[in-house]
Coordinates of C-alpha atoms in Angstrom, one line a residue:
Chain O
X552 CA -97.5 260.7 -133.1
X553 CA -95.0 258.4 -134.8
X554 CA -92.9 255.9 -132.9
X555 CA -89.4 254.9 -134.1
X556 CA -89.3 251.2 -135.1
X557 CA -86.5 248.9 -136.0
X558 CA -83.9 246.6 -134.6
X559 CA -82.4 249.4 -132.5
X560 CA -85.6 250.6 -130.9
X561 CA -87.8 247.5 -130.6
X562 CA -86.0 246.0 -127.6
X563 CA -87.4 248.4 -124.9
X564 CA -87.6 247.0 -121.4
X565 CA -91.3 246.4 -121.6
X566 CA -90.9 244.5 -124.9
X567 CA -88.1 242.5 -123.5
X568 CA -90.3 241.4 -120.6
X569 CA -92.8 240.3 -123.1
X570 CA -90.5 237.6 -124.4
X571 CA -90.5 235.2 -121.3
X572 CA -94.3 235.6 -121.2
X573 CA -94.5 234.7 -124.9
X574 CA -92.4 231.6 -124.4
X575 CA -94.4 230.6 -121.4
X576 CA -97.7 231.0 -123.4
X577 CA -96.3 228.7 -126.1
X578 CA -95.7 226.1 -123.4
X579 CA -98.9 226.6 -121.5
X580 CA -101.0 226.7 -124.7
X581 CA -99.6 223.3 -125.6
X582 CA -100.3 222.1 -122.0
X583 CA -104.0 223.3 -122.1
X584 CA -104.4 221.5 -125.4
X585 CA -103.2 218.3 -123.7
X586 CA -105.5 218.9 -120.7
X587 CA -108.5 219.5 -122.8
X588 CA -107.5 216.7 -125.2
X589 CA -107.9 218.8 -128.4
X590 CA -106.6 217.4 -131.7
X591 CA -104.2 220.4 -132.5
X592 CA -100.8 221.6 -131.2
X593 CA -101.3 225.3 -130.7
X594 CA -97.7 225.8 -129.6
X595 CA -97.1 229.1 -131.3
X596 CA -99.8 231.3 -129.7
X597 CA -97.1 233.1 -127.6
X598 CA -94.8 233.7 -130.6
X599 CA -97.7 235.1 -132.6
X600 CA -98.9 237.3 -129.7
X601 CA -95.5 238.8 -129.0
X602 CA -94.8 239.3 -132.7
X603 CA -98.2 241.2 -133.1
X604 CA -97.7 243.6 -130.2
X605 CA -93.9 243.6 -129.9
X606 CA -92.9 243.6 -133.6
X607 CA -91.1 241.1 -135.8
X608 CA -87.8 241.2 -134.0
X609 CA -89.3 240.5 -130.6
X610 CA -91.4 237.7 -132.3
X611 CA -88.2 236.2 -133.7
X612 CA -86.4 236.2 -130.3
X613 CA -89.5 234.6 -128.7
X614 CA -89.4 231.8 -131.3
X615 CA -85.7 231.3 -130.7
X616 CA -86.1 231.1 -126.9
X617 CA -89.0 228.7 -127.1
X618 CA -87.1 226.1 -129.1
X619 CA -83.9 226.6 -127.0
X620 CA -85.9 225.9 -123.8
X621 CA -87.7 222.9 -125.5
X622 CA -84.3 221.7 -126.6
X623 CA -83.2 221.2 -123.0
X624 CA -85.5 218.2 -122.8
X625 CA -85.6 217.3 -126.5
X626 CA -82.6 218.3 -128.6
X627 CA -84.6 217.6 -131.8
X628 CA -86.2 221.0 -131.2
X629 CA -82.8 222.7 -131.8
X630 CA -83.1 221.8 -135.5
X631 CA -86.5 223.5 -135.8
X632 CA -85.4 226.9 -134.4
X633 CA -85.5 228.6 -137.8
X634 CA -89.2 227.6 -138.2
X635 CA -90.4 229.3 -135.0
X636 CA -88.2 232.4 -135.8
X637 CA -89.7 232.6 -139.3
X638 CA -93.2 232.5 -137.8
X639 CA -92.4 235.3 -135.4
X640 CA -90.9 237.4 -138.2
X641 CA -93.7 236.9 -140.7
X642 CA -96.5 237.5 -138.1
X643 CA -94.7 240.7 -137.0
X644 CA -94.4 242.0 -140.6
X645 CA -98.1 241.1 -141.4
X646 CA -99.2 242.8 -138.2
X647 CA -97.3 246.0 -139.2
X648 CA -99.2 246.0 -142.5
X649 CA -102.5 245.8 -140.7
X650 CA -103.4 242.1 -141.4
X651 CA -104.6 241.5 -137.8
X652 CA -107.4 244.1 -137.6
X653 CA -110.3 241.9 -138.8
X654 CA -111.0 238.2 -138.4
X655 CA -111.1 237.5 -142.2
X656 CA -107.8 239.2 -142.7
X657 CA -106.4 237.0 -139.9
X658 CA -107.3 233.8 -141.8
X659 CA -105.5 235.1 -144.9
X660 CA -102.5 235.9 -142.7
X661 CA -102.7 232.4 -141.2
X662 CA -102.4 230.8 -144.7
X663 CA -99.3 233.0 -145.4
X664 CA -97.7 232.1 -142.1
X665 CA -98.3 228.4 -142.6
X666 CA -96.8 228.7 -146.1
X667 CA -93.7 230.3 -144.6
X668 CA -93.3 227.7 -141.8
X669 CA -93.8 224.8 -144.3
X670 CA -91.2 226.2 -146.7
X671 CA -88.7 226.5 -143.8
X672 CA -89.6 223.3 -142.0
X673 CA -89.8 220.9 -145.0
X674 CA -86.1 221.0 -146.0
X675 CA -85.1 220.5 -142.3
X676 CA -87.4 217.6 -142.0
X677 CA -86.4 215.9 -145.2
X678 CA -82.6 216.5 -145.1
X679 CA -81.9 216.1 -141.4
X680 CA -84.6 213.6 -140.3
X681 CA -85.4 211.7 -143.5
X682 CA -88.9 213.1 -143.5
X683 CA -89.9 212.0 -140.0
X684 CA -90.7 214.2 -137.0
X685 CA -91.5 211.6 -134.4
X686 CA -95.2 212.5 -133.9
X687 CA -98.5 211.4 -135.4
X688 CA -98.3 213.4 -138.6
X689 CA -95.6 210.9 -139.8
X690 CA -98.4 208.5 -140.5
X691 CA -99.8 211.0 -143.1
X692 CA -96.3 211.3 -144.7
X693 CA -96.2 207.5 -145.0
X694 CA -99.7 207.5 -146.6
X695 CA -98.6 210.0 -149.2
X696 CA -95.4 208.0 -149.9
X697 CA -97.4 204.8 -150.2
X698 CA -99.6 206.5 -152.8
X699 CA -96.5 207.0 -154.9
X700 CA -95.5 210.5 -154.0
X701 CA -91.9 211.7 -153.7
X702 CA -90.6 212.4 -150.2
X703 CA -90.5 216.2 -150.8
X704 CA -94.1 216.4 -152.0
X705 CA -95.2 214.0 -149.3
X706 CA -93.6 216.1 -146.5
X707 CA -94.7 219.4 -148.0
X708 CA -98.4 218.3 -148.4
X709 CA -98.5 216.9 -144.9
X710 CA -96.9 220.0 -143.4
X711 CA -99.2 222.5 -145.2
X712 CA -102.3 220.6 -144.2
X713 CA -101.3 220.5 -140.5
X714 CA -99.9 224.0 -140.4
X715 CA -102.9 225.6 -142.0
X716 CA -105.3 224.1 -139.4
X717 CA -102.9 224.9 -136.5
X718 CA -102.0 228.4 -137.5
X719 CA -105.6 229.5 -138.2
X720 CA -106.5 228.6 -134.6
X721 CA -103.3 230.0 -133.2
X722 CA -103.6 233.4 -134.9
X723 CA -107.3 233.7 -134.3
X724 CA -106.8 233.1 -130.5
X725 CA -103.9 235.6 -130.4
X726 CA -106.1 238.1 -132.3
X727 CA -109.0 237.8 -129.9
X728 CA -106.6 238.1 -126.9
X729 CA -104.9 241.2 -128.3
X730 CA -108.4 242.7 -128.9
X731 CA -109.1 242.4 -125.2
X732 CA -105.9 244.2 -124.1
X733 CA -106.2 247.7 -122.6
X734 CA -105.2 250.6 -124.8
X735 CA -103.2 251.9 -121.9
X736 CA -100.9 248.9 -122.1
X737 CA -100.8 248.8 -125.9
X738 CA -99.8 252.4 -126.1
X739 CA -96.5 251.6 -124.3
X740 CA -95.4 249.2 -127.0
X741 CA -94.0 250.3 -130.3
X742 CA -96.5 248.3 -132.3
X743 CA -99.5 248.5 -130.1
X744 CA -101.0 251.6 -131.8
X745 CA -102.2 249.4 -134.7
X746 CA -104.6 247.6 -132.5
X747 CA -105.8 250.7 -130.6
X748 CA -106.8 252.3 -133.9
X749 CA -108.7 249.1 -135.0
X750 CA -110.7 249.2 -131.8
X751 CA -112.4 252.5 -132.6
X752 CA -113.9 251.3 -135.8
Chain S
X1280 CA -67.3 206.9 -107.0
X1281 CA -68.6 210.0 -105.2
X1282 CA -65.3 211.7 -106.1
X1283 CA -65.8 211.1 -109.8
X1284 CA -69.4 212.2 -109.7
X1285 CA -68.5 215.4 -108.0
X1286 CA -65.7 216.2 -110.4
X1287 CA -67.9 215.6 -113.4
X1288 CA -70.7 217.8 -112.1
X1289 CA -68.4 220.6 -111.0
X1290 CA -66.6 220.9 -114.3
X1291 CA -66.9 224.4 -115.8
X1292 CA -70.0 224.6 -118.1
X1293 CA -68.1 225.5 -121.2
X1294 CA -65.8 222.6 -120.7
X1295 CA -68.8 220.3 -120.6
X1296 CA -70.1 222.0 -123.7
X1297 CA -66.7 221.3 -125.5
X1298 CA -67.1 217.6 -124.6
X1299 CA -70.6 217.7 -126.2
X1300 CA -69.3 219.6 -129.2
X1301 CA -66.4 217.1 -129.6
X1302 CA -68.8 214.1 -129.5
X1303 CA -70.9 215.8 -132.2
X1304 CA -68.0 216.6 -134.5
X1305 CA -66.4 213.2 -134.1
X1306 CA -69.5 211.6 -135.4
X1307 CA -68.9 213.3 -138.7
X1308 CA -65.2 212.5 -138.8
X1309 CA -65.4 208.7 -138.0
X1310 CA -67.1 206.9 -140.9
X1311 CA -69.9 204.3 -140.5
X1312 CA -72.8 204.1 -138.1
X1313 CA -71.2 201.8 -135.4
X1314 CA -69.2 204.5 -133.8
X1315 CA -72.1 207.0 -133.9
X1316 CA -74.3 204.5 -132.2
X1317 CA -71.7 203.8 -129.6
X1318 CA -71.7 207.6 -128.7
X1319 CA -75.1 206.8 -127.1
X1320 CA -73.4 204.2 -124.8
X1321 CA -70.6 206.6 -124.0
X1322 CA -73.1 209.2 -122.9
X1323 CA -75.0 206.5 -120.9
X1324 CA -71.7 205.7 -119.2
X1325 CA -71.0 209.3 -118.3
X1326 CA -74.5 209.9 -117.1
X1327 CA -74.1 206.8 -114.9
X1328 CA -70.9 208.2 -113.5
X1329 CA -72.7 211.5 -112.9
X1330 CA -75.5 209.7 -111.1
X1331 CA -78.3 210.7 -113.5
X1332 CA -78.6 207.5 -115.5
X1333 CA -82.3 207.1 -115.0
X1334 CA -83.2 210.7 -116.1
X1335 CA -80.9 210.4 -119.1
X1336 CA -82.4 207.2 -120.4
X1337 CA -85.9 208.4 -119.8
X1338 CA -85.4 211.5 -121.8
X1339 CA -83.4 209.8 -124.5
X1340 CA -86.2 207.3 -125.0
X1341 CA -88.8 210.0 -125.0
X1342 CA -87.0 212.3 -127.4
X1343 CA -85.3 209.9 -129.8
X1344 CA -87.0 206.5 -129.9
X1345 CA -90.1 207.6 -131.8
X1346 CA -88.2 209.6 -134.4
X1347 CA -85.7 206.8 -135.0
X1348 CA -88.5 204.3 -135.5
X1349 CA -90.4 206.6 -137.9
X1350 CA -87.2 207.2 -139.9
X1351 CA -86.7 203.5 -140.2
X1352 CA -90.2 202.9 -141.4
X1353 CA -90.2 205.8 -143.9
X1354 CA -86.8 205.1 -145.3
X1355 CA -86.7 201.3 -145.4
X1356 CA -90.0 201.1 -147.3
X1357 CA -89.8 204.2 -149.5
X1358 CA -86.1 204.8 -150.2
X1359 CA -85.4 204.1 -153.9
X1360 CA -83.4 200.9 -154.3
X1361 CA -83.1 197.6 -156.0
X1362 CA -82.0 195.1 -153.3
X1363 CA -85.3 193.9 -151.9
X1364 CA -85.0 192.1 -148.6
X1365 CA -88.6 191.5 -147.8
X1366 CA -91.8 192.3 -149.5
X1367 CA -95.5 192.1 -149.0
X1368 CA -98.0 193.2 -151.8
X1369 CA -96.9 196.7 -152.8
X1370 CA -94.6 197.2 -149.8
X1371 CA -91.0 196.2 -149.8
X1372 CA -88.0 196.8 -147.6
X1373 CA -84.8 197.6 -149.5
X1374 CA -81.2 197.3 -148.4
X1375 CA -80.4 200.9 -149.5
X1376 CA -83.2 202.3 -147.4
X1377 CA -81.9 200.4 -144.3
X1378 CA -78.4 201.6 -144.9
X1379 CA -79.5 205.2 -145.3
X1380 CA -81.7 205.0 -142.2
X1381 CA -78.9 203.5 -140.1
X1382 CA -76.5 206.3 -141.2
X1383 CA -79.0 209.1 -140.5
X1384 CA -80.4 207.8 -137.2
X1385 CA -77.0 207.0 -135.8
X1386 CA -76.0 210.7 -136.2
X1387 CA -79.3 211.9 -134.8
X1388 CA -79.0 209.6 -131.8
X1389 CA -75.4 210.6 -131.2
X1390 CA -76.0 214.3 -131.4
X1391 CA -79.3 214.1 -129.5
X1392 CA -77.9 212.0 -126.7
X1393 CA -74.8 214.2 -126.2
X1394 CA -77.0 217.2 -125.8
X1395 CA -79.3 215.4 -123.4
X1396 CA -76.2 214.4 -121.4
X1397 CA -75.0 218.0 -121.4
X1398 CA -78.2 219.4 -119.9
X1399 CA -78.4 216.5 -117.4
X1400 CA -75.0 217.3 -115.9
X1401 CA -75.1 221.1 -116.3
X1402 CA -77.4 223.4 -114.4
X1403 CA -78.8 226.0 -116.8
X1404 CA -78.0 228.7 -114.2
X1405 CA -74.3 227.7 -114.3
X1406 CA -74.3 227.7 -118.1
X1407 CA -75.8 231.2 -118.3
X1408 CA -73.5 232.5 -115.6
X1409 CA -70.5 231.2 -117.6
X1410 CA -71.8 232.7 -120.8
X1411 CA -72.2 236.0 -119.0
X1412 CA -68.5 235.8 -118.0
X1413 CA -67.7 235.3 -121.7
X1414 CA -69.5 238.6 -122.5
X1415 CA -73.2 237.8 -123.1
X1416 CA -75.2 241.0 -122.3
X1417 CA -77.1 240.8 -119.0
X1418 CA -80.4 241.6 -120.8
X1419 CA -80.1 238.3 -122.8
X1420 CA -79.3 236.3 -119.6
X1421 CA -82.2 237.9 -117.9
X1422 CA -84.6 236.8 -120.7
X1423 CA -83.4 233.2 -120.4
X1424 CA -83.4 232.9 -116.6
X1425 CA -86.8 234.6 -116.2
X1426 CA -88.2 232.4 -119.0
X1427 CA -87.2 229.3 -117.1
X1428 CA -88.8 230.7 -113.9
X1429 CA -92.0 231.8 -115.5
X1430 CA -92.9 228.6 -117.3
X1431 CA -93.6 226.4 -114.1
X1432 CA -95.3 229.4 -112.5
X1433 CA -97.7 229.8 -115.4
X1434 CA -98.3 226.1 -115.6
X1435 CA -99.5 226.2 -111.9
X1436 CA -101.6 229.3 -112.6
X1437 CA -103.3 227.4 -115.5
X1438 CA -104.6 224.7 -113.2
X1439 CA -105.9 227.4 -110.8
X1440 CA -107.7 229.3 -113.6
X1441 CA -109.2 226.1 -114.9
X1442 CA -110.6 225.2 -111.5
X1443 CA -111.9 228.8 -111.1
X1444 CA -113.6 228.6 -114.5
X1445 CA -115.1 225.2 -113.6
X1446 CA -116.7 226.7 -110.4
X1447 CA -118.2 229.4 -112.6
X1448 CA -119.8 226.7 -114.8
X1449 CA -117.4 226.5 -117.7
X1450 CA -117.4 222.9 -118.9
X1451 CA -113.9 221.5 -119.5
X1452 CA -114.9 217.9 -120.2
X1453 CA -117.3 216.3 -122.6
X1454 CA -117.7 216.6 -126.4
X1455 CA -115.0 218.1 -128.6
X1456 CA -116.9 221.3 -129.1
X1457 CA -117.4 221.8 -125.4
X1458 CA -113.7 221.4 -124.8
X1459 CA -112.8 223.8 -127.6
X1460 CA -115.1 226.4 -126.0
X1461 CA -113.2 226.0 -122.7
X1462 CA -109.9 226.9 -124.3
X1463 CA -110.2 230.7 -124.6
X1464 CA -111.7 231.2 -121.1
X1465 CA -108.6 229.4 -119.7
X1466 CA -106.0 231.0 -121.8
X1467 CA -107.1 234.7 -121.9
X1468 CA -107.1 235.4 -118.2
X1469 CA -103.7 233.8 -117.9
X1470 CA -102.2 235.9 -120.7
X1471 CA -103.9 239.2 -119.8
X1472 CA -102.9 238.7 -116.1
X1473 CA -99.3 237.9 -116.8
X1474 CA -99.0 240.7 -119.3
X1475 CA -100.4 243.2 -116.8
X1476 CA -97.7 242.0 -114.4
X1477 CA -94.9 243.0 -116.8
X1478 CA -95.7 246.7 -116.3
X1479 CA -95.0 246.4 -112.6
X1480 CA -91.9 244.4 -113.3
X1481 CA -90.6 247.2 -115.5
X1482 CA -90.9 249.6 -112.6
X1483 CA -89.2 247.2 -110.3
X1484 CA -86.3 246.5 -112.6
X1485 CA -85.8 250.2 -113.5
X1486 CA -85.7 251.1 -109.8
X1487 CA -82.8 248.6 -109.5
X1488 CA -81.0 250.3 -112.4
X1489 CA -81.5 247.4 -114.8
X1490 CA -81.0 249.6 -117.9
X1491 CA -78.1 251.6 -116.5
X1492 CA -75.1 251.4 -118.9
X1493 CA -72.5 250.3 -116.3
X1494 CA -70.7 247.0 -115.6
X1495 CA -73.0 244.6 -113.7
X1496 CA -71.9 242.5 -110.9
X1497 CA -73.3 239.1 -110.1
X1498 CA -74.0 237.4 -106.8
X1499 CA -73.7 234.0 -108.4
X1500 CA -70.4 232.8 -110.1
X1501 CA -69.1 229.5 -111.2
X1502 CA -65.4 228.7 -110.6
X1503 CA -63.1 226.6 -112.9
X1504 CA -61.8 223.4 -111.3
X1505 CA -58.3 221.9 -111.6
X1506 CA -59.7 219.3 -113.9
X1507 CA -60.9 221.8 -116.6
X1508 CA -57.6 222.4 -118.3
X1509 CA -56.8 218.6 -118.3
X1510 CA -60.2 217.7 -119.9
X1511 CA -59.7 220.4 -122.5
X1512 CA -56.2 219.2 -123.4
X1513 CA -57.4 215.6 -123.7
X1514 CA -60.2 216.7 -126.0
X1515 CA -57.8 218.7 -128.2
X1516 CA -55.4 215.7 -128.5
X1517 CA -58.3 213.3 -129.3
X1518 CA -59.6 215.6 -132.0
X1519 CA -56.2 216.0 -133.6
X1520 CA -55.6 212.3 -133.6
X1521 CA -59.0 211.6 -135.1
X1522 CA -58.4 214.1 -137.9
X1523 CA -54.9 212.8 -138.6
X1524 CA -56.2 209.2 -138.6
X1525 CA -58.9 210.1 -141.0
X1526 CA -56.6 211.9 -143.4
X1527 CA -54.0 209.1 -143.3
X1528 CA -56.7 206.5 -144.0

């Protein structure tokens, strides 16, 4: 059986209802990280999860909504909307090409996703915020600058290091959770069949 | 005083948004950083009138202070320049860096504080209802409203799940590795549970004709007040004067 995919077909009601859940997972993931005092962010688990089972467009909208809601309390997030959207899109596309069926493939996918988000985030950070983000990673940027690097390379290197660690965890967690989902539910989503097939092997 | 507070809070959401937009645009029209910084104080004044001064200043400090401080540190030390003001071994603060940081942070503070003000004096429910009146599809408004409802619900559920896992013997405190191991047992029941709930919600929504292609009615509407046109005209006049003043200069 082939399902129709694309911008027109992806926004079925069950996929739309996935978006608020995805946004909430992004928030709750970050909250659990705070409660358990872990040294990572993990605030894109929801975006990755919805992109994997709902497709790239649903992933993009989840990313957009996440930063719009974050922006209500901290307007700086509005500037970083394209980053979350890019993550959703790329994760969705990688999932379509079967990159989320085995754990080692997920790690390769994580590197690609962190490269994407670094490429999108660095210009925003350098041009709009002079290289700062207001959290602890700025110390690393300052260290790179002090060692004689240019602002672009300093921000880019800091980002890629942070993102790689963060995205490997995020995508692995999303991957393990999707693996636990029931085929009955996955079959209702346009992109769920990829993960049902990978279960049989 | 109460009268002013009421009339600010009851303005139509899009009018309030136009005020925010005007403040953001004016920062780019008026040169120099002094005006842009004063936007922060304008916003403070409005938030005081609207009776949300404490919330406004709390959020503004939380969201903007750190980033401004970091920009100053990064730019004043590492911006290429020749006018050294202060130096210590290899580090030196340059005039060009400070100027650049002042310019950049003043705009960030202005735009950031005007948006914080906007969300302090506007209920998201009102904003979305006014956007729906402008022609936003009800599916989009549903996504936003249910997102805002689900987040606090799921945060509560997280605490419940963590407690439940603790009683089963999952350790949530201690060494780093123990805490990492507690992450998945907390998150996966939460996600799988809430995703299972979406199937039921689909049935509920469909039984209320959510996908039907007809014009939807709403129980909740926001009315325009008599002050709305006045505020809009004042904004337009101010914007035109600013542009003319800038061109003549």
